[in-house]
Amino acid sequence: MTQTEAAPVTAAPVDAETYAQIVQFYSHHMQLLDNAEAEEWADGFTEDGVFAQNVKPEPTRGRDTIAASMRRGVDRLKGRDVVRRHWLSMVVADRVDADSVRTKYYAVVFETPAGGKASVYLSTTGEDTLVREDGRWRIRHRLINHDGA
Amino acid sequence: MTQTEAAPVTAAPVDAETYAQIVQFYSHHMQLLDNAEAEEWADGFTEDGVFAQNVKPEPTRGRDTIAASMRRGVDRLKGRDVVRRHWLSMVVADRVDADSVRTKYYAVVFETPAGGKASVYLSTTGEDTLVREDGRWRIRHRLINHDGA
Amino acid sequence: MTQTEAAPVTAAPVDAETYAQIVQFYSHHMQLLDNAEAEEWADGFTEDGVFAQNVKPEPTRGRDTIAASMRRGVDRLKGRDVVRRHWLSMVVADRVDADSVRTKYYAVVFETPAGGKASVYLSTTGEDTLVREDGRWRIRHRLINHDGA
């Protein structure tokens, strides 16, 4: 971020209605992912949405490409007979304008093998730009940073 | 669910006041459980409430039976000298009618033995039907699915 | 607490706006801590704030002392090349008066070593008295109880 873009994360906290919408959006979004509904999950991105991770050399660009990439991921996981649960919490949400919000949050993944014991698989932090579109929230840009990477 | 009952989980997200009430209800409810207050915890169910789990052959039916069953559970745990903390989060809450809400959520249990280290004990998903009764929320029907079972 | 101070935890649940403010305050507060911004984190306490833990013989008293103590803690951690993430959730918040709220919550710490796997480091419960000051929430008194201690 350049200096002119920089703003304190708590400069403009969203109101309670927006906060509840965003927390519910995230909860539903992660439930879709863990239920292997990759295409419905990817519908949570804008058509030109970007999904970047510090463990990948390049961001994934565009809803269709994000969907196809996640489809391969969840299909691979099905072959391993484990269940993953993505928890996203500790959300700070700041208003950018009427239809746009920036968030910072934590996310962890719990993993349980069939017949086995649950454990922590991964700890991450995230930063999204969310936009209001068609009466719902979508992710325009997501950056996930894996801890320890 | 039959087709006529089926509705998208995000069909009618609750407003922020209801969402805050439900999240606080769940938080208090789990704090009662982990504090071994089985009867106060069971008061979070309606008198005819049902508690079903995928790891049990039959649901537990009725607040008094739910209380008695949980009393045995927490008393057994006291003998083992461990602390459990039930975290319930990632809540999606949809309005059914003025006094009734359906939720889907994740729950994990952390366990710490006396003098020992914390770990994940269990990862689950849950689905509740909540009803507004006597000015507070209560669980009419709960289904908990243990991951890996 | 004396008997006259005692009140049921759900006696006066805060409204949704206050709840969203508090959850966002906690989220931001913990992000500051995990980002090693000890002084900015300590600004979340009142000038006469108190930070008590069941694993310490005495509470730490006063924002400056709390800041200095946490600065030593985060600097020690930097030398160990691990990342910690403090998750604070399951918040029950009760109004005391117009500018004061009491909370009870759970907090866990996840730890990830550089190049290694995430795990649960610690499970705790907490109780805060928060006050509204300069248009924001601050902690006047915090008690953290480590599980298993």
CSV table of C-alpha atoms in Angstrom, one decimal:
chain,number,residue,atom,x,y,z
A,1,MET,CA,0.0,0.0,0.0
A,2,THR,CA,1.3,3.5,-0.8
A,3,GLN,CA,1.1,6.1,1.9
A,4,THR,CA,-2.0,7.8,0.5
A,5,GLU,CA,-3.9,4.5,0.5
A,6,ALA,CA,-2.8,3.6,4.0
A,7,ALA,CA,-5.5,3.9,6.7
A,8,PRO,CA,-5.8,2.5,10.2
A,9,VAL,CA,-7.7,-0.8,10.2
A,10,THR,CA,-10.3,0.6,12.6
A,11,ALA,CA,-10.7,3.9,10.8
A,12,ALA,CA,-14.3,3.1,9.7
A,13,PRO,CA,-15.7,0.0,11.4
A,14,VAL,CA,-18.9,-1.2,9.7
A,15,ASP,CA,-22.3,-1.1,11.4
A,16,ALA,CA,-23.8,-4.2,13.1
A,17,GLU,CA,-26.0,-5.1,10.1
A,18,THR,CA,-23.1,-5.2,7.8
A,19,TYR,CA,-20.9,-7.0,10.3
A,20,ALA,CA,-23.6,-9.7,10.7
A,21,GLN,CA,-24.0,-10.0,7.0
A,22,ILE,CA,-20.2,-10.5,6.5
A,23,VAL,CA,-19.8,-13.0,9.3
A,24,GLN,CA,-22.7,-15.0,7.9
A,25,PHE,CA,-21.4,-14.8,4.4
A,26,TYR,CA,-18.0,-16.1,5.6
A,27,SER,CA,-19.7,-18.9,7.6
A,28,HIS,CA,-21.8,-20.0,4.6
A,29,HIS,CA,-18.9,-19.7,2.2
A,30,MET,CA,-16.6,-22.0,4.3
A,31,GLN,CA,-19.5,-24.5,4.8
A,32,LEU,CA,-19.8,-24.7,1.0
A,33,LEU,CA,-16.1,-25.4,0.6
A,34,ASP,CA,-15.9,-28.1,3.3
A,35,ASN,CA,-19.0,-29.7,1.7
A,36,ALA,CA,-17.0,-30.0,-1.5
A,37,GLU,CA,-19.3,-27.6,-3.3
A,38,ALA,CA,-16.5,-25.9,-5.2
A,39,GLU,CA,-18.6,-24.1,-7.8
A,40,GLU,CA,-21.0,-22.7,-5.2
A,41,TRP,CA,-18.1,-21.6,-3.1
A,42,ALA,CA,-16.4,-19.9,-6.1
A,43,ASP,CA,-19.7,-18.0,-6.7
A,44,GLY,CA,-18.6,-16.1,-3.5
A,45,PHE,CA,-16.0,-14.3,-5.7
A,46,THR,CA,-16.8,-11.6,-8.3
A,47,GLU,CA,-16.4,-12.6,-11.9
A,48,ASP,CA,-13.0,-10.9,-12.0
A,49,GLY,CA,-12.1,-12.0,-8.4
A,50,VAL,CA,-8.5,-12.7,-7.4
A,51,PHE,CA,-7.4,-15.4,-4.9
A,52,ALA,CA,-3.8,-15.0,-3.8
A,53,GLN,CA,-1.8,-17.1,-1.3
A,54,ASN,CA,1.7,-16.6,0.0
A,55,VAL,CA,2.4,-20.3,-0.7
A,56,LYS,CA,1.6,-19.9,-4.5
A,57,PRO,CA,3.8,-18.2,-7.0
A,58,GLU,CA,0.9,-16.5,-8.8
A,59,PRO,CA,-2.7,-15.5,-7.7
A,60,THR,CA,-5.6,-17.4,-9.3
A,61,ARG,CA,-7.6,-14.9,-11.4
A,62,GLY,CA,-11.3,-15.0,-12.3
A,63,ARG,CA,-14.2,-16.9,-10.8
A,64,ASP,CA,-14.2,-19.8,-13.3
A,65,THR,CA,-10.5,-20.4,-12.8
A,66,ILE,CA,-10.9,-20.2,-9.0
A,67,ALA,CA,-13.8,-22.7,-9.3
A,68,ALA,CA,-11.8,-25.2,-11.5
A,69,SER,CA,-8.8,-25.0,-9.2
A,70,MET,CA,-10.8,-25.6,-6.1
A,71,ARG,CA,-12.7,-28.5,-7.8
A,72,ARG,CA,-9.4,-30.3,-8.3
A,73,GLY,CA,-8.5,-29.6,-4.7
A,74,VAL,CA,-11.7,-31.0,-3.1
A,75,ASP,CA,-11.7,-34.0,-5.5
A,76,ARG,CA,-8.1,-34.8,-4.4
A,77,LEU,CA,-9.2,-34.6,-0.8
A,78,LYS,CA,-12.1,-37.0,-1.3
A,79,GLY,CA,-9.6,-39.6,-2.3
A,80,ARG,CA,-7.9,-39.2,1.1
A,81,ASP,CA,-10.9,-39.9,3.3
A,82,VAL,CA,-10.4,-36.9,5.6
A,83,VAL,CA,-12.8,-34.1,6.6
A,84,ARG,CA,-11.6,-30.5,6.8
A,85,ARG,CA,-13.3,-27.6,8.5
A,86,HIS,CA,-12.3,-24.1,7.7
A,87,TRP,CA,-12.9,-21.7,10.6
A,88,LEU,CA,-12.7,-18.0,9.8
A,89,SER,CA,-13.1,-15.6,12.7
A,90,MET,CA,-11.5,-12.6,14.4
A,91,VAL,CA,-12.9,-10.4,11.6
A,92,VAL,CA,-12.1,-6.7,11.5
A,93,ALA,CA,-14.2,-5.0,8.8
A,94,ASP,CA,-13.7,-1.5,7.6
A,95,ARG,CA,-15.9,0.4,5.2
A,96,VAL,CA,-14.3,1.7,2.0
A,97,ASP,CA,-17.5,3.0,0.4
A,98,ALA,CA,-21.2,2.2,0.3
A,99,ASP,CA,-20.6,-1.1,-1.5
A,100,SER,CA,-17.1,-2.0,-0.5
A,101,VAL,CA,-15.5,-3.3,2.7
A,102,ARG,CA,-12.0,-4.4,3.6
A,103,THR,CA,-11.5,-7.2,6.1
A,104,LYS,CA,-8.7,-8.7,8.1
A,105,TYR,CA,-9.2,-12.1,9.8
A,106,TYR,CA,-7.8,-15.3,11.1
A,107,ALA,CA,-8.6,-18.7,9.7
A,108,VAL,CA,-7.6,-22.2,10.8
A,109,VAL,CA,-8.3,-25.6,9.3
A,110,PHE,CA,-9.2,-28.6,11.4
A,111,GLU,CA,-8.7,-32.1,9.9
A,112,THR,CA,-10.3,-35.4,11.0
A,113,PRO,CA,-9.5,-38.7,9.3
A,114,ALA,CA,-12.2,-41.3,9.0
A,115,GLY,CA,-12.2,-43.1,12.3
A,116,GLY,CA,-9.5,-40.9,13.7
A,117,LYS,CA,-8.9,-37.9,15.9
A,118,ALA,CA,-9.3,-34.2,14.9
A,119,SER,CA,-6.2,-32.0,14.8
A,120,VAL,CA,-5.2,-28.5,13.6
A,121,TYR,CA,-4.1,-28.7,10.0
A,122,LEU,CA,-3.2,-25.1,9.3
A,123,SER,CA,-3.2,-21.6,10.7
A,124,THR,CA,-3.5,-18.6,8.4
A,125,THR,CA,-4.4,-14.9,8.3
A,126,GLY,CA,-6.5,-13.3,5.5
A,127,GLU,CA,-7.3,-10.0,4.0
A,128,ASP,CA,-10.3,-9.5,1.6
A,129,THR,CA,-11.8,-6.7,-0.4
A,130,LEU,CA,-15.6,-7.5,-0.4
A,131,VAL,CA,-18.1,-5.8,-2.7
A,132,ARG,CA,-21.9,-5.7,-2.5
A,133,GLU,CA,-23.3,-7.1,-5.8
A,134,ASP,CA,-26.7,-8.4,-6.7
A,135,GLY,CA,-27.8,-7.8,-3.1
A,136,ARG,CA,-25.1,-10.0,-1.6
A,137,TRP,CA,-21.4,-9.9,-0.6
A,138,ARG,CA,-18.7,-11.2,-2.9
A,139,ILE,CA,-14.9,-11.3,-2.7
A,140,ARG,CA,-13.1,-9.1,-5.2
A,141,HIS,CA,-9.6,-9.8,-3.8
A,142,ARG,CA,-8.4,-12.3,-1.2
A,143,LEU,CA,-4.9,-12.8,0.2
A,144,ILE,CA,-4.3,-15.7,2.5
A,145,ASN,CA,-1.0,-16.0,4.4
A,146,HIS,CA,-0.1,-19.4,5.7
A,147,ASP,CA,1.6,-19.2,9.1
A,148,GLY,CA,5.1,-20.8,9.2
A,149,ALA,CA,5.5,-20.7,5.3
B,1,MET,CA,-36.1,-33.1,4.6
B,2,THR,CA,-38.9,-33.4,2.0
B,3,GLN,CA,-38.7,-31.1,-1.1
B,4,THR,CA,-41.5,-28.8,0.2
B,5,GLU,CA,-39.5,-28.2,3.4
B,6,ALA,CA,-36.2,-27.6,1.6
B,7,ALA,CA,-35.0,-24.0,1.5
B,8,PRO,CA,-31.6,-22.5,0.7
B,9,VAL,CA,-29.6,-21.9,3.9
B,10,THR,CA,-29.2,-18.3,3.0
B,11,ALA,CA,-32.8,-17.7,1.9
B,12,ALA,CA,-33.7,-15.4,4.8
B,13,PRO,CA,-30.7,-14.4,6.9
B,14,VAL,CA,-31.7,-13.0,10.3
B,15,ASP,CA,-31.1,-9.4,11.2
B,16,ALA,CA,-28.2,-8.2,13.3
B,17,GLU,CA,-30.1,-8.1,16.6
B,18,THR,CA,-31.3,-11.7,16.2
B,19,TYR,CA,-27.8,-12.8,15.1
B,20,ALA,CA,-26.2,-11.2,18.1
B,21,GLN,CA,-28.8,-12.8,20.4
B,22,ILE,CA,-28.2,-16.2,19.0
B,23,VAL,CA,-24.4,-15.9,19.1
B,24,GLN,CA,-24.6,-14.8,22.7
B,25,PHE,CA,-27.1,-17.6,23.5
B,26,TYR,CA,-24.7,-20.2,22.1
B,27,SER,CA,-21.7,-18.7,23.9
B,28,HIS,CA,-23.5,-18.7,27.3
B,29,HIS,CA,-24.9,-22.2,26.6
B,30,MET,CA,-21.5,-23.7,26.0
B,31,GLN,CA,-20.0,-21.9,29.0
B,32,LEU,CA,-22.7,-23.5,31.2
B,33,LEU,CA,-21.8,-26.9,29.8
B,34,ASP,CA,-18.1,-26.5,30.3
B,35,ASN,CA,-18.8,-25.3,33.8
B,36,ALA,CA,-20.6,-28.6,34.5
B,37,GLU,CA,-23.9,-26.8,35.0
B,38,ALA,CA,-25.8,-29.6,33.2
B,39,GLU,CA,-29.3,-28.5,34.4
B,40,GLU,CA,-28.8,-24.9,33.5
B,41,TRP,CA,-27.4,-25.9,30.1
B,42,ALA,CA,-30.4,-28.2,29.5
B,43,ASP,CA,-32.7,-25.2,30.2
B,44,GLY,CA,-31.5,-24.0,26.8
B,45,PHE,CA,-33.7,-26.7,25.2
B,46,THR,CA,-37.5,-26.5,25.0
B,47,GLU,CA,-39.4,-28.9,27.3
B,48,ASP,CA,-40.0,-31.2,24.3
B,49,GLY,CA,-36.5,-30.5,22.9
B,50,VAL,CA,-34.6,-33.2,21.0
B,51,PHE,CA,-30.8,-33.7,21.0
B,52,ALA,CA,-29.6,-36.0,18.2
B,53,GLN,CA,-26.0,-37.1,17.4
B,54,ASN,CA,-24.7,-39.2,14.5
B,55,VAL,CA,-22.7,-41.3,17.1
B,56,LYS,CA,-25.8,-42.3,19.1
B,57,PRO,CA,-28.4,-44.8,17.9
B,58,GLU,CA,-31.4,-42.7,19.2
B,59,PRO,CA,-31.9,-39.0,19.9
B,60,THR,CA,-32.4,-37.9,23.5
B,61,ARG,CA,-35.9,-36.5,23.9
B,62,GLY,CA,-37.2,-34.0,26.4
B,63,ARG,CA,-35.4,-31.4,28.5
B,64,ASP,CA,-35.3,-33.5,31.7
B,65,THR,CA,-33.9,-36.5,29.9
B,66,ILE,CA,-31.3,-34.3,28.2
B,67,ALA,CA,-30.3,-32.8,31.6
B,68,ALA,CA,-30.0,-36.2,33.3
B,69,SER,CA,-27.9,-37.6,30.4
B,70,MET,CA,-25.6,-34.6,30.4
B,71,ARG,CA,-25.3,-34.7,34.2
B,72,ARG,CA,-23.9,-38.2,34.0
B,73,GLY,CA,-21.5,-37.0,31.2
B,74,VAL,CA,-20.1,-34.0,33.2
B,75,ASP,CA,-19.8,-36.1,36.4
B,76,ARG,CA,-17.8,-38.8,34.5
B,77,LEU,CA,-15.5,-36.0,33.2
B,78,LYS,CA,-14.9,-34.6,36.6
B,79,GLY,CA,-13.4,-37.9,37.6
B,80,ARG,CA,-10.8,-37.6,34.8
B,81,ASP,CA,-9.4,-34.2,35.8
B,82,VAL,CA,-9.5,-32.6,32.3
B,83,VAL,CA,-11.1,-29.3,31.2
B,84,ARG,CA,-13.1,-29.2,28.0
B,85,ARG,CA,-14.1,-26.1,26.1
B,86,HIS,CA,-16.9,-26.3,23.5
B,87,TRP,CA,-16.4,-23.6,20.8
B,88,LEU,CA,-19.4,-23.1,18.5
B,89,SER,CA,-18.9,-20.7,15.6
B,90,MET,CA,-19.3,-20.2,11.8
B,91,VAL,CA,-23.1,-19.7,12.5
B,92,VAL,CA,-25.5,-19.3,9.5
B,93,ALA,CA,-28.9,-18.4,10.8
B,94,ASP,CA,-32.1,-18.3,8.7
B,95,ARG,CA,-35.4,-17.1,9.8
B,96,VAL,CA,-38.3,-19.6,9.6
B,97,ASP,CA,-40.9,-17.3,11.1
B,98,ALA,CA,-41.2,-14.6,13.7
B,99,ASP,CA,-40.2,-16.9,16.6
B,100,SER,CA,-38.2,-19.6,14.9
B,101,VAL,CA,-34.8,-19.8,13.3
B,102,ARG,CA,-32.7,-22.6,11.7
B,103,THR,CA,-28.9,-22.5,12.2
B,104,LYS,CA,-26.0,-24.4,10.7
B,105,TYR,CA,-22.6,-24.1,12.5
B,106,TYR,CA,-19.3,-25.7,13.3
B,107,ALA,CA,-18.2,-26.8,16.8
B,108,VAL,CA,-14.9,-28.0,18.2
B,109,VAL,CA,-13.9,-29.2,21.6
B,110,PHE,CA,-10.5,-28.3,23.1
B,111,GLU,CA,-9.3,-30.5,26.0
B,112,THR,CA,-6.7,-29.7,28.6
B,113,PRO,CA,-5.6,-32.2,31.2
B,114,ALA,CA,-4.6,-30.9,34.7
B,115,GLY,CA,-0.9,-29.8,34.4
B,116,GLY,CA,-0.9,-30.7,30.7
B,117,LYS,CA,-1.2,-29.2,27.2
B,118,ALA,CA,-4.3,-28.3,25.3
B,119,SER,CA,-5.3,-30.2,22.2
B,120,VAL,CA,-8.3,-30.6,19.8
B,121,TYR,CA,-10.5,-33.3,21.1
B,122,LEU,CA,-13.3,-33.3,18.5
B,123,SER,CA,-14.6,-31.5,15.4
B,124,THR,CA,-18.3,-31.4,14.6
B,125,THR,CA,-21.0,-29.7,12.6
B,126,GLY,CA,-24.4,-28.8,14.0
B,127,GLU,CA,-27.9,-27.9,12.9
B,128,ASP,CA,-30.5,-26.4,15.3
B,129,THR,CA,-34.0,-25.3,15.2
B,130,LEU,CA,-34.3,-22.4,17.7
B,131,VAL,CA,-37.5,-21.0,19.0
B,132,ARG,CA,-38.2,-17.8,20.9
B,133,GLU,CA,-39.9,-18.6,24.2
B,134,ASP,CA,-40.3,-16.6,27.4
B,135,GLY,CA,-38.3,-13.8,25.8
B,136,ARG,CA,-35.2,-16.0,25.1
B,137,TRP,CA,-34.0,-18.5,22.6
B,138,ARG,CA,-34.2,-22.2,23.2
B,139,ILE,CA,-33.3,-25.3,21.1
B,140,ARG,CA,-36.2,-27.3,19.9
B,141,HIS,CA,-34.1,-29.7,17.8
B,142,ARG,CA,-30.3,-30.2,17.6
B,143,LEU,CA,-28.4,-32.5,15.4
B,144,ILE,CA,-24.6,-32.8,16.0
B,145,ASN,CA,-22.5,-34.7,13.4
B,146,HIS,CA,-19.1,-35.8,14.7
B,147,ASP,CA,-16.4,-35.6,11.9
B,148,GLY,CA,-14.7,-38.8,11.1
B,149,ALA,CA,-17.5,-41.0,12.7
C,1,MET,CA,-17.7,-10.5,43.9
C,2,THR,CA,-19.9,-9.6,46.8
C,3,GLN,CA,-23.5,-10.6,46.7
C,4,THR,CA,-24.7,-7.2,45.9
C,5,GLU,CA,-22.4,-7.0,42.9
C,6,ALA,CA,-23.4,-10.5,41.6
C,7,ALA,CA,-25.7,-10.6,38.5
C,8,PRO,CA,-26.6,-13.3,36.1
C,9,VAL,CA,-24.3,-13.2,33.1
C,10,THR,CA,-27.3,-12.8,30.8
C,11,ALA,CA,-29.1,-10.2,32.9
C,12,ALA,CA,-28.6,-7.4,30.4
C,13,PRO,CA,-27.2,-8.6,27.1
C,14,VAL,CA,-25.8,-5.7,25.0
C,15,ASP,CA,-27.5,-4.6,21.7
C,16,ALA,CA,-26.2,-5.7,18.3
C,17,GLU,CA,-24.2,-2.5,17.7
C,18,THR,CA,-22.4,-2.8,20.9
C,19,TYR,CA,-21.8,-6.5,20.4
C,20,ALA,CA,-20.3,-5.9,16.9
C,21,GLN,CA,-18.1,-3.1,18.3
C,22,ILE,CA,-16.8,-5.4,21.1
C,23,VAL,CA,-16.1,-8.4,18.8
C,24,GLN,CA,-14.3,-6.1,16.4
C,25,PHE,CA,-12.3,-4.5,19.2
C,26,TYR,CA,-11.2,-7.9,20.4
C,27,SER,CA,-10.3,-9.0,16.9
C,28,HIS,CA,-8.2,-6.0,16.2
C,29,HIS,CA,-6.7,-6.1,19.7
C,30,MET,CA,-5.4,-9.7,19.2
C,31,GLN,CA,-4.2,-9.0,15.7
C,32,LEU,CA,-2.0,-6.2,17.2
C,33,LEU,CA,-0.6,-8.6,19.8
C,34,ASP,CA,0.2,-11.3,17.3
C,35,ASN,CA,1.8,-8.7,15.0
C,36,ALA,CA,4.2,-7.8,17.9
C,37,GLU,CA,2.7,-4.3,18.3
C,38,ALA,CA,2.9,-4.5,22.1
C,39,GLU,CA,2.4,-0.7,22.7
C,40,GLU,CA,-0.6,-0.4,20.3
C,41,TRP,CA,-2.1,-3.6,21.9
C,42,ALA,CA,-1.6,-2.1,25.4
C,43,ASP,CA,-3.5,1.0,24.3
C,44,GLY,CA,-6.5,-1.2,24.4
C,45,PHE,CA,-6.3,-0.9,28.2
C,46,THR,CA,-7.3,2.1,30.2
C,47,GLU,CA,-4.4,4.1,31.8
C,48,ASP,CA,-5.2,2.4,35.1
C,49,GLY,CA,-6.0,-0.9,33.5
C,50,VAL,CA,-5.3,-4.2,35.3
C,51,PHE,CA,-4.2,-7.5,33.6
C,52,ALA,CA,-4.5,-10.5,35.9
C,53,GLN,CA,-3.8,-14.2,35.1
C,54,ASN,CA,-4.2,-17.3,37.2
C,55,VAL,CA,-0.6,-18.3,36.4
C,56,LYS,CA,0.9,-15.1,37.8
C,57,PRO,CA,1.3,-14.3,41.5
C,58,GLU,CA,0.3,-10.6,41.0
C,59,PRO,CA,-1.8,-8.7,38.4
C,60,THR,CA,0.1,-6.2,36.1
C,61,ARG,CA,-1.2,-2.7,36.9
C,62,GLY,CA,-1.3,0.3,34.6
C,63,ARG,CA,-1.1,0.6,30.8
C,64,ASP,CA,2.6,1.5,30.7
C,65,THR,CA,3.6,-1.5,32.8
C,66,ILE,CA,1.3,-3.8,30.8
C,67,ALA,CA,3.0,-2.5,27.6
C,68,ALA,CA,6.5,-3.0,28.9
C,69,SER,CA,5.7,-6.5,30.1
C,70,MET,CA,4.2,-7.5,26.8
C,71,ARG,CA,7.1,-5.9,24.8
C,72,ARG,CA,9.4,-8.3,26.6
C,73,GLY,CA,7.1,-11.2,25.9
C,74,VAL,CA,6.9,-10.6,22.1
C,75,ASP,CA,10.6,-9.9,21.8
C,76,ARG,CA,11.4,-13.2,23.5
C,77,LEU,CA,9.0,-14.9,21.0
C,78,LYS,CA,10.7,-13.3,18.0
C,79,GLY,CA,13.9,-15.1,19.0
C,80,ARG,CA,12.1,-18.5,18.8
C,81,ASP,CA,10.8,-18.1,15.2
C,82,VAL,CA,7.3,-19.2,15.9
C,83,VAL,CA,4.0,-17.5,15.0
C,84,ARG,CA,1.2,-17.3,17.6
C,85,ARG,CA,-2.4,-16.5,16.9
C,86,HIS,CA,-4.7,-15.5,19.7
C,87,TRP,CA,-8.4,-16.4,19.0
C,88,LEU,CA,-10.9,-14.8,21.3
C,89,SER,CA,-14.5,-15.9,20.8
C,90,MET,CA,-17.7,-17.2,22.5
C,91,VAL,CA,-18.2,-13.7,23.9
C,92,VAL,CA,-21.1,-13.1,26.3
C,93,ALA,CA,-21.4,-9.3,26.9
C,94,ASP,CA,-23.6,-7.7,29.6
C,95,ARG,CA,-24.2,-4.1,30.0
C,96,VAL,CA,-23.3,-2.6,33.4
C,97,ASP,CA,-24.1,1.0,32.5
C,98,ALA,CA,-24.1,3.3,29.5
C,99,ASP,CA,-20.3,3.2,29.2
C,100,SER,CA,-19.4,-0.1,30.8
C,101,VAL,CA,-19.8,-3.7,29.8
C,102,ARG,CA,-18.7,-7.0,31.4
C,103,THR,CA,-17.7,-9.9,29.2
C,104,LYS,CA,-16.9,-13.6,29.5
C,105,TYR,CA,-15.2,-15.4,26.7
C,106,TYR,CA,-12.9,-18.3,25.6
C,107,ALA,CA,-9.5,-17.8,24.1
C,108,VAL,CA,-7.1,-20.2,22.5
C,109,VAL,CA,-3.6,-19.7,21.1
C,110,PHE,CA,-2.5,-21.5,18.0
C,111,GLU,CA,1.3,-21.8,17.4
C,112,THR,CA,3.1,-22.5,14.1
C,113,PRO,CA,6.9,-22.9,14.0
C,114,ALA,CA,8.7,-21.7,10.8
C,115,GLY,CA,8.5,-24.5,8.3
C,116,GLY,CA,6.4,-26.6,10.7
C,117,LYS,CA,2.8,-27.6,11.6
C,118,ALA,CA,0.2,-25.6,13.5
C,119,SER,CA,-1.0,-26.8,16.9
C,120,VAL,CA,-3.0,-25.7,19.9
C,121,TYR,CA,-0.6,-24.0,22.3
C,122,LEU,CA,-3.1,-23.0,25.1
C,123,SER,CA,-6.8,-22.9,26.0
C,124,THR,CA,-8.1,-20.2,28.4
C,125,THR,CA,-11.2,-18.4,29.6
C,126,GLY,CA,-11.4,-14.7,30.2
C,127,GLU,CA,-13.4,-12.0,32.0
C,128,ASP,CA,-13.1,-8.3,31.2
C,129,THR,CA,-14.6,-5.1,32.3
C,130,LEU,CA,-14.7,-2.8,29.3
C,131,VAL,CA,-15.3,0.9,29.3
C,132,ARG,CA,-16.2,3.4,26.6
C,133,GLU,CA,-13.5,6.1,26.5
C,134,ASP,CA,-12.6,8.6,23.7
C,135,GLY,CA,-15.2,7.0,21.5
C,136,ARG,CA,-13.7,3.5,21.7
C,137,TRP,CA,-13.7,0.5,24.0
C,138,ARG,CA,-10.8,-0.1,26.4
C,139,ILE,CA,-10.2,-2.8,29.0
C,140,ARG,CA,-10.3,-1.6,32.6
C,141,HIS,CA,-9.8,-5.1,34.1
C,142,ARG,CA,-8.9,-8.4,32.5
C,143,LEU,CA,-8.7,-11.8,34.2
C,144,ILE,CA,-7.3,-14.7,32.1
C,145,ASN,CA,-7.6,-18.2,33.5
C,146,HIS,CA,-5.3,-20.8,31.8
C,147,ASP,CA,-6.9,-24.2,31.6
C,148,GLY,CA,-5.0,-27.0,33.3
C,149,ALA,CA,-3.0,-24.6,35.4
